[in-house]
Amino acid sequence: METRVSSVHDGNRKEDLSLMDEIRRLKKQKNAVLLAHYYQIPEIQDIADFVGDSLALAQQAKDTTADIILFAGVHFMAETAKILNPDKKVLIPDPTAGCSLADACKADDLKAMKAEYPDHMVLSYVNCSAEVKCLSDLICTSGNALKLVNALPVDQKILFVPDRNLGGYINRMTGRNMRLWPGCCEVHDMLEAEKVLKLKQAHPEARLIAHPECNPAVLEVADFVGSTAAMLKFIKEDVSNAYVVATETGILHAMHKICPEKTFYIAGTDGTCGCNDCPHMKKNTLEKIHRCLVDESPEIILSDEVIEMASKPIEAMLRMS
Ligand code: 13P
Ligand code: SF4
């Protein structure tokens, strides 16, 4: 029987708490696991069974014994969970939560590029569609990209899709010359080095940490570059007490939890707008998660053929990670 819970994400803490209780009850009743990315709103991170970066979430999805995986992230992440768990029900609170990187590389365009460079292997950043994964030889995340590329033979020709910023960063770090697809993240790419540096100048004690999806000018001036999980590990182990953070705003919640005594300044395109809120990640709400658990929908559905083909490069990544 459906339980009615009235709540909106309007800062009404009492209603949010009752909705969170109801989500907890439904998760238990249905043996569902809630996986959440670090860019989710704080309430979702707090109620999740596991919060992580793309790599850890894929590993978690592979290892879960739950019957239902509810993925609070964006579409390609939930698809990856489904590819790794064809027999489980994988739910997504809002199926329109996409990603500008995944949108930047269409399977037909990649097919054409592969035909042009038949001697190149295709290394795809996990931020791509299941169809693009089917055309890939290996998948990577920002958490393992350098390790994976360093493990490939030095003379291996590589076509890297779809993030030119992450690909360029890997090229500079490894001395490779991977051919880069021209996609980028609409959130990270627009962070401007000049403004980020101004923020750093205003807080000279702070170190600058950045996600590799940022543009090269930002990465060049960063003190540390890494995935969301790597940035969290860095602030925990580093001796500084303040950081300018060049990534999506959601990570601040985890940063404050891990290092409550430290100070974080989020780098935005200006000091006032919410430009580095990912519009896709932020589509998920407690209400949609609750609805999704009640209805067991929207569900990720993929053909057996796509699952079989897309699982190969993902499994290869997990073995190499
Ligand atoms: P992470 O793998 O670092 O969590 O990044 C995922 C992502 O979409 C960043 O924009
Ligand atoms: Fe995609 Fe960028 Fe949003 Fe990450 S932050 S999901 S890369 S649009």
Short mmCIF file of C-alpha atoms in Angstrom, two decimals, residues 46-232:
data_model
loop_
_atom_site.label_atom_id
_atom_site.label_comp_id
_atom_site.label_asym_id
_atom_site.label_seq_id
_atom_site.Cartn_x
_atom_site.Cartn_y
_atom_site.Cartn_z
CA ASP A 46 22.95 11.75 4.14
CA ILE A 47 20.34 9.12 3.39
CA ALA A 48 22.42 7.12 0.89
CA ASP A 49 23.87 3.71 1.76
CA PHE A 50 26.99 4.63 -0.13
CA VAL A 51 28.34 7.95 -1.45
CA GLY A 52 31.26 7.93 -3.86
CA ASP A 53 32.95 8.97 -7.06
CA SER A 54 32.16 7.28 -10.38
CA LEU A 55 34.72 4.52 -9.85
CA ALA A 56 33.68 3.63 -6.31
CA LEU A 57 30.00 3.72 -7.28
CA ALA A 58 30.62 1.30 -10.17
CA GLN A 59 32.55 -1.01 -7.83
CA GLN A 60 29.80 -0.76 -5.24
CA ALA A 61 27.12 -1.50 -7.86
CA LYS A 62 29.02 -4.61 -8.89
CA ASP A 63 29.32 -5.91 -5.33
CA THR A 64 25.84 -5.22 -3.98
CA THR A 65 23.53 -8.01 -2.80
CA ALA A 66 20.45 -5.76 -2.91
CA ASP A 67 17.55 -6.60 -5.25
CA ILE A 68 17.08 -2.99 -6.27
CA ILE A 69 19.75 -0.37 -6.99
CA LEU A 70 18.45 3.17 -6.74
CA PHE A 71 21.04 5.42 -8.33
CA ALA A 72 21.08 9.06 -7.26
CA GLY A 73 23.40 10.45 -9.89
CA VAL A 74 23.02 10.97 -13.62
CA HIS A 75 21.82 8.65 -16.38
CA PHE A 76 25.18 7.21 -17.54
CA MET A 77 25.96 6.21 -13.93
CA ALA A 78 22.69 4.31 -13.52
CA GLU A 79 23.26 2.69 -16.93
CA THR A 80 26.70 1.53 -15.77
CA ALA A 81 25.10 -0.02 -12.67
CA LYS A 82 22.58 -1.84 -14.89
CA ILE A 83 25.30 -3.12 -17.24
CA LEU A 84 27.11 -4.58 -14.22
CA ASN A 85 23.87 -6.01 -12.77
CA PRO A 86 21.68 -7.20 -15.64
CA ASP A 87 19.44 -9.24 -13.30
CA LYS A 88 18.75 -6.45 -10.84
CA LYS A 89 16.25 -3.65 -11.04
CA VAL A 90 18.12 -0.35 -11.44
CA LEU A 91 16.08 2.76 -10.74
CA ILE A 92 16.86 6.40 -11.46
CA PRO A 93 14.92 9.19 -9.71
CA ASP A 94 14.89 11.41 -12.82
CA PRO A 95 15.72 9.80 -16.17
CA THR A 96 16.26 13.23 -17.75
CA ALA A 97 19.34 13.79 -15.56
CA GLY A 98 21.91 13.64 -18.37
CA CYS A 99 25.47 14.88 -18.79
CA SER A 100 26.95 17.29 -21.34
CA LEU A 101 29.90 14.94 -21.80
CA ALA A 102 27.70 11.96 -22.64
CA ASP A 103 25.70 14.18 -25.00
CA ALA A 104 28.88 15.33 -26.76
CA CYS A 105 29.66 11.93 -28.22
CA LYS A 106 27.00 10.13 -30.26
CA ALA A 107 27.56 6.47 -31.16
CA ASP A 108 27.24 7.11 -34.92
CA ASP A 109 29.87 9.87 -34.80
CA LEU A 110 32.21 7.61 -32.85
CA LYS A 111 31.67 4.81 -35.40
CA ALA A 112 32.75 7.23 -38.14
CA MET A 113 35.82 8.32 -36.17
CA LYS A 114 36.80 4.69 -35.51
CA ALA A 115 36.61 3.99 -39.24
CA GLU A 116 38.98 6.92 -39.81
CA TYR A 117 41.49 5.66 -37.22
CA PRO A 118 41.26 1.85 -37.34
CA ASP A 119 44.65 1.41 -35.63
CA HIS A 120 43.55 3.37 -32.50
CA MET A 121 42.01 1.75 -29.45
CA VAL A 122 39.01 3.59 -28.00
CA LEU A 123 39.44 4.62 -24.38
CA SER A 124 36.20 6.14 -23.11
CA TYR A 125 35.65 8.19 -19.99
CA VAL A 126 32.75 6.56 -18.09
CA ASN A 127 30.70 9.74 -18.73
CA CYS A 128 29.30 8.36 -21.99
CA SER A 129 26.22 6.45 -23.14
CA ALA A 130 25.87 2.65 -23.09
CA GLU A 131 25.99 2.71 -26.92
CA VAL A 132 29.36 4.49 -26.83
CA LYS A 133 30.60 1.98 -24.24
CA CYS A 134 29.67 -0.78 -26.72
CA LEU A 135 32.12 0.78 -29.19
CA SER A 136 34.90 1.16 -26.63
CA ASP A 137 37.88 -1.07 -25.83
CA LEU A 138 38.36 0.24 -22.31
CA ILE A 139 36.50 2.55 -19.92
CA CYS A 140 38.15 4.80 -17.35
CA THR A 141 37.02 7.20 -14.65
CA SER A 142 38.79 10.31 -13.42
CA GLY A 143 39.88 8.17 -10.45
CA ASN A 144 41.82 5.58 -12.47
CA ALA A 145 42.53 7.23 -15.86
CA LEU A 146 46.24 7.86 -15.26
CA LYS A 147 46.81 4.36 -13.90
CA LEU A 148 45.03 2.73 -16.84
CA VAL A 149 46.79 4.78 -19.50
CA ASN A 150 50.17 4.12 -17.88
CA ALA A 151 49.40 0.39 -18.02
CA LEU A 152 48.88 0.47 -21.81
CA PRO A 153 51.84 -0.20 -24.15
CA VAL A 154 53.67 3.08 -24.91
CA ASP A 155 53.23 2.68 -28.65
CA GLN A 156 49.48 2.00 -28.36
CA LYS A 157 47.53 4.59 -30.37
CA ILE A 158 44.54 5.84 -28.39
CA LEU A 159 41.38 7.70 -29.26
CA PHE A 160 40.11 9.26 -26.01
CA VAL A 161 36.42 10.20 -25.74
CA PRO A 162 34.52 12.34 -24.86
CA ASP A 163 36.34 14.77 -22.49
CA ARG A 164 39.07 16.88 -24.11
CA ASN A 165 40.02 18.36 -20.72
CA LEU A 166 40.55 15.06 -18.93
CA GLY A 167 42.21 13.65 -22.08
CA GLY A 168 44.54 16.65 -22.35
CA TYR A 169 45.44 16.33 -18.68
CA ILE A 170 46.29 12.63 -19.15
CA ASN A 171 48.42 13.50 -22.20
CA ARG A 172 50.37 16.10 -20.21
CA MET A 173 50.83 13.80 -17.21
CA THR A 174 51.85 10.70 -19.16
CA GLY A 175 53.60 12.19 -22.20
CA ARG A 176 51.13 10.38 -24.48
CA ASN A 177 49.60 11.87 -27.56
CA MET A 178 46.05 10.51 -27.38
CA ARG A 179 43.67 11.80 -30.04
CA LEU A 180 40.97 13.74 -28.17
CA TRP A 181 37.25 13.95 -28.77
CA PRO A 182 36.17 17.61 -28.46
CA GLY A 183 33.59 17.22 -25.63
CA CYS A 184 33.63 18.94 -22.27
CA CYS A 185 31.69 19.20 -19.02
CA GLU A 186 29.42 22.24 -19.11
CA VAL A 187 30.04 22.84 -15.39
CA HIS A 188 33.82 22.41 -15.03
CA ASP A 189 34.86 23.84 -18.37
CA MET A 190 33.40 27.25 -17.61
CA LEU A 191 35.38 27.80 -14.41
CA GLU A 192 37.79 30.58 -15.38
CA ALA A 193 41.42 30.48 -14.25
CA GLU A 194 41.50 34.24 -13.74
CA LYS A 195 38.54 34.17 -11.34
CA VAL A 196 39.79 31.05 -9.59
CA LEU A 197 43.15 32.74 -9.03
CA LYS A 198 41.45 35.89 -7.73
CA LEU A 199 39.69 33.75 -5.15
CA LYS A 200 43.01 32.18 -4.23
CA GLN A 201 44.65 35.60 -3.91
CA ALA A 202 41.86 36.65 -1.56
CA HIS A 203 42.71 33.60 0.57
CA PRO A 204 46.48 33.16 0.22
CA GLU A 205 46.55 30.44 2.88
CA ALA A 206 44.29 28.22 0.74
CA ARG A 207 45.51 25.54 -1.67
CA LEU A 208 43.75 25.12 -5.01
CA ILE A 209 42.29 21.69 -5.73
CA ALA A 210 40.60 20.92 -9.06
CA HIS A 211 38.73 18.18 -10.90
CA PRO A 212 40.46 17.10 -14.16
CA GLU A 213 37.33 18.06 -16.13
CA CYS A 214 38.36 21.72 -15.57
CA ASN A 215 39.95 23.52 -18.51
CA PRO A 216 43.77 23.41 -18.90
CA ALA A 217 44.28 26.97 -17.59
CA VAL A 218 42.67 26.04 -14.25
CA LEU A 219 44.49 22.71 -14.05
CA GLU A 220 47.80 24.42 -14.69
CA VAL A 221 47.48 26.60 -11.57
CA ALA A 222 46.03 23.89 -9.32
CA ASP A 223 48.03 22.52 -6.39
CA PHE A 224 46.22 19.19 -6.68
CA VAL A 225 44.16 17.60 -9.48
CA GLY A 226 41.97 14.57 -8.88
CA SER A 227 38.58 12.90 -8.95
CA THR A 228 35.99 13.80 -6.33
CA ALA A 229 37.17 10.92 -4.10
CA ALA A 230 40.83 11.86 -4.65
CA MET A 231 40.13 15.47 -3.63
CA LEU A 232 38.47 14.25 -0.44
#
